[in-house]
XYZ file of C-alpha atoms in Angstrom:
237
model
C 16.056 9.366 34.759
C 19.792 9.669 34.230
C 19.228 10.180 30.499
C 20.987 13.183 29.019
C 18.860 15.183 26.601
C 19.791 14.115 23.056
C 22.199 16.554 21.428
C 20.605 18.584 18.649
C 21.068 16.860 15.302
C 23.648 18.345 12.967
C 21.986 19.634 9.831
C 22.719 21.022 6.392
C 20.149 23.613 5.301
C 19.046 25.051 1.941
C 17.248 28.303 2.703
C 14.294 29.455 0.588
C 14.918 32.202 -1.968
C 11.917 34.172 -0.692
C 9.745 34.258 2.429
C 9.983 31.055 4.493
C 6.445 29.630 4.929
C 7.039 25.859 4.830
C 9.736 23.323 5.713
C 10.957 20.004 4.341
C 13.019 17.509 6.351
C 14.994 15.029 4.224
C 16.501 11.995 6.005
C 19.548 10.309 4.449
C 20.082 6.559 4.003
C 22.205 4.389 6.326
C 25.864 5.364 6.572
C 25.361 8.722 4.843
C 25.100 12.283 6.241
C 22.799 15.249 5.639
C 25.629 16.935 3.750
C 26.159 13.739 1.715
C 22.596 13.283 0.510
C 22.301 17.010 -0.225
C 25.440 16.771 -2.401
C 24.074 13.645 -4.129
C 20.813 15.406 -5.042
C 22.773 18.486 -6.134
C 24.903 16.317 -8.430
C 21.800 14.720 -10.001
C 19.978 18.055 -10.536
C 23.134 20.122 -11.220
C 21.870 22.419 -8.449
C 20.460 22.257 -4.923
C 16.875 21.113 -4.508
C 15.662 24.600 -3.629
C 12.349 26.426 -3.442
C 11.020 29.981 -3.260
C 9.271 29.468 0.106
C 10.385 26.089 1.485
C 13.382 25.590 3.756
C 15.048 22.203 3.101
C 16.721 20.586 6.127
C 19.094 17.631 5.814
C 19.850 16.346 9.337
C 22.618 13.817 10.056
C 21.933 10.701 12.111
C 24.330 10.326 15.071
C 26.880 7.520 14.758
C 25.880 4.346 16.622
C 26.802 0.652 16.580
C 24.962 -0.952 13.646
C 24.217 -4.670 13.840
C 24.190 -5.398 10.062
C 27.784 -4.060 10.028
C 28.788 -6.385 12.921
C 28.392 -3.561 15.434
C 30.670 -1.074 13.632
C 29.706 2.581 14.149
C 27.621 4.086 11.368
C 25.372 7.144 10.818
C 22.054 5.335 11.021
C 18.640 6.501 12.237
C 18.073 3.240 14.112
C 19.512 -0.236 14.489
C 18.279 -3.297 12.609
C 18.664 -6.939 13.530
C 19.163 -7.498 9.831
C 18.100 -5.956 6.515
C 14.949 -7.948 5.809
C 11.240 -7.279 5.913
C 10.190 -10.249 8.028
C 12.283 -9.761 11.162
C 11.310 -7.705 14.252
C 11.997 -3.970 14.327
C 14.604 -2.555 16.715
C 11.904 -0.456 18.334
C 13.980 1.081 21.165
C 16.374 2.785 18.747
C 13.515 3.829 16.428
C 11.620 5.457 19.300
C 14.720 7.196 20.680
C 15.342 8.777 17.267
C 11.675 9.779 16.949
C 12.297 11.943 20.034
C 15.376 13.597 18.478
C 13.522 14.272 15.217
C 10.503 15.629 17.116
C 12.857 18.308 18.493
C 13.732 19.201 14.896
C 10.029 19.510 13.961
C 9.427 21.619 17.095
C 12.266 23.966 16.086
C 10.380 24.710 12.852
C 7.102 25.216 14.734
C 8.922 27.679 17.036
C 9.997 29.498 13.844
C 6.313 30.026 13.052
C 5.821 27.152 10.595
C 2.564 25.213 11.140
C 2.889 21.414 11.214
C 0.506 21.276 8.247
C 3.286 23.140 6.352
C 6.025 20.608 7.189
C 6.893 17.564 5.055
C 9.201 14.746 6.115
C 10.726 11.920 4.131
C 13.922 10.326 3.017
C 15.905 7.771 1.097
C 16.054 4.102 2.122
C 16.352 3.923 5.941
C 15.508 7.650 6.015
C 12.126 6.934 4.419
C 11.450 4.152 6.928
C 12.307 6.534 9.769
C 10.013 9.218 8.309
C 7.073 6.778 8.139
C 7.513 5.887 11.833
C 7.778 9.544 12.809
C 4.777 10.770 10.811
C 2.329 7.884 11.060
C 2.956 7.114 14.750
C 3.727 10.495 16.315
C 2.995 13.395 13.955
C -0.173 12.637 12.005
C -0.766 16.371 11.451
C 2.231 16.830 9.111
C 1.608 17.845 5.477
C 2.860 14.538 4.067
C 5.546 11.862 4.009
C 7.798 10.600 1.218
C 9.762 7.373 1.084
C 12.289 6.673 -1.691
C 13.514 3.040 -1.956
C 12.160 2.374 1.553
C 10.118 -0.247 3.367
C 8.535 -1.173 6.693
C 8.899 -4.614 8.290
C 5.889 -6.942 7.997
C 4.861 -6.488 11.627
C 5.810 -2.803 11.864
C 4.788 -0.683 14.848
C 3.449 1.736 12.188
C 0.812 -0.807 11.138
C -0.096 -1.525 14.775
C -0.566 2.216 15.432
C -2.698 2.749 12.322
C -5.007 -0.165 13.194
C -6.056 1.840 16.272
C -6.120 5.189 14.496
C -9.193 7.340 13.912
C -7.763 10.660 12.697
C -6.841 11.942 9.237
C -3.385 10.847 8.078
C -0.626 12.507 6.051
C -0.424 11.456 2.398
C 2.463 9.164 1.371
C 4.522 9.616 -1.802
C 6.619 6.545 -2.534
C 9.192 5.754 -5.257
C 11.018 2.478 -5.835
C 13.242 0.977 -8.502
C 12.344 -2.497 -9.779
C 16.051 -3.418 -9.985
C 16.751 -2.646 -6.293
C 18.793 -5.528 -4.873
C 19.176 -4.099 -1.337
C 15.584 -3.094 -0.554
C 13.488 -5.241 -2.850
C 10.781 -3.586 -4.901
C 8.296 -6.123 -3.481
C 9.036 -4.846 0.061
C 8.214 -1.281 -0.991
C 5.101 -2.436 -2.812
C 3.905 -4.459 0.193
C 4.494 -1.431 2.489
C 2.401 0.697 0.130
C -0.462 -1.856 0.033
C -0.468 -2.246 3.837
C -0.556 1.498 4.470
C -3.288 1.970 1.871
C -5.371 -0.768 3.524
C -4.974 1.084 6.853
C -6.387 4.337 5.468
C -3.306 6.183 4.209
C -3.673 7.962 0.879
C -0.647 6.589 -1.022
C 1.011 6.748 -4.416
C 3.775 4.408 -5.581
C 5.963 5.474 -8.499
C 7.795 2.569 -10.098
C 11.141 3.030 -11.823
C 12.122 0.159 -14.166
C 15.838 -0.764 -14.071
C 16.558 1.606 -11.158
C 18.724 0.027 -8.438
C 19.051 1.284 -4.820
C 19.664 4.876 -5.884
C 18.065 8.185 -6.804
C 17.603 9.508 -10.316
C 16.596 12.782 -11.908
C 13.065 11.808 -12.998
C 12.326 10.661 -9.460
C 13.603 13.867 -7.836
C 11.665 15.998 -10.343
C 8.490 13.999 -9.526
C 9.194 14.465 -5.823
C 9.679 18.222 -6.278
C 6.308 18.534 -8.072
C 4.617 16.638 -5.235
C 6.345 18.818 -2.610
C 5.050 22.008 -4.248
C 1.568 20.484 -4.532
C 1.553 19.663 -0.790
C 3.238 22.946 0.246
C 1.960 25.571 -2.193
C 3.131 29.182 -2.018
C 0.892 31.000 0.450
C -0.694 34.243 -0.636
C 0.559 37.050 1.649
C -2.108 37.812 4.256
C -3.844 41.171 3.830
C -3.607 43.136 7.084
């Protein structure tokens, strides 16, 4: 094979206050880091996004040459030919990263967390990555969230779901109508496509929000997270 095993992803972790019974993996946007997006959320909320029972993991994408930046190195989950919704996906880099992120999911499973107690999502490119990971490879996760994200028109995700028979994780999506980088219409089209392919979806629209996060959105996300990963009653022995 000649392929070295991918190095474990660096991660920033917010541990639960109480007993750890569920995990959340939050993927940053292009050019950011796990530490960076955690700090951004902390700044918006004036505190970490933290839970009694849920461990929050912010991994960092390894640096790689990124075509939209003329091949300059950037912390991106995958490469893109360009930032548009009607060009082909760079599937090799997407699939390679799905393997690295699968290791991260498996680490949680080894810690005794069932896959039905793991959520994955992210901002922008991170949300796109999460949709590939969950809908193509890990359909038994608790759910997926995508903030200011999209899938290309001919996405491998859609191809996989056309052939799919099993139950799918629910999708929680948020998008600002004033987004000039990832157009609101791209997010809306992604939502409609996934819904038509059997995914239970919600799309929360934020008027005047650009390509960014805001407090209302994170509070909505937190409520959804707790709904999908409720506190488990301690088992009677």
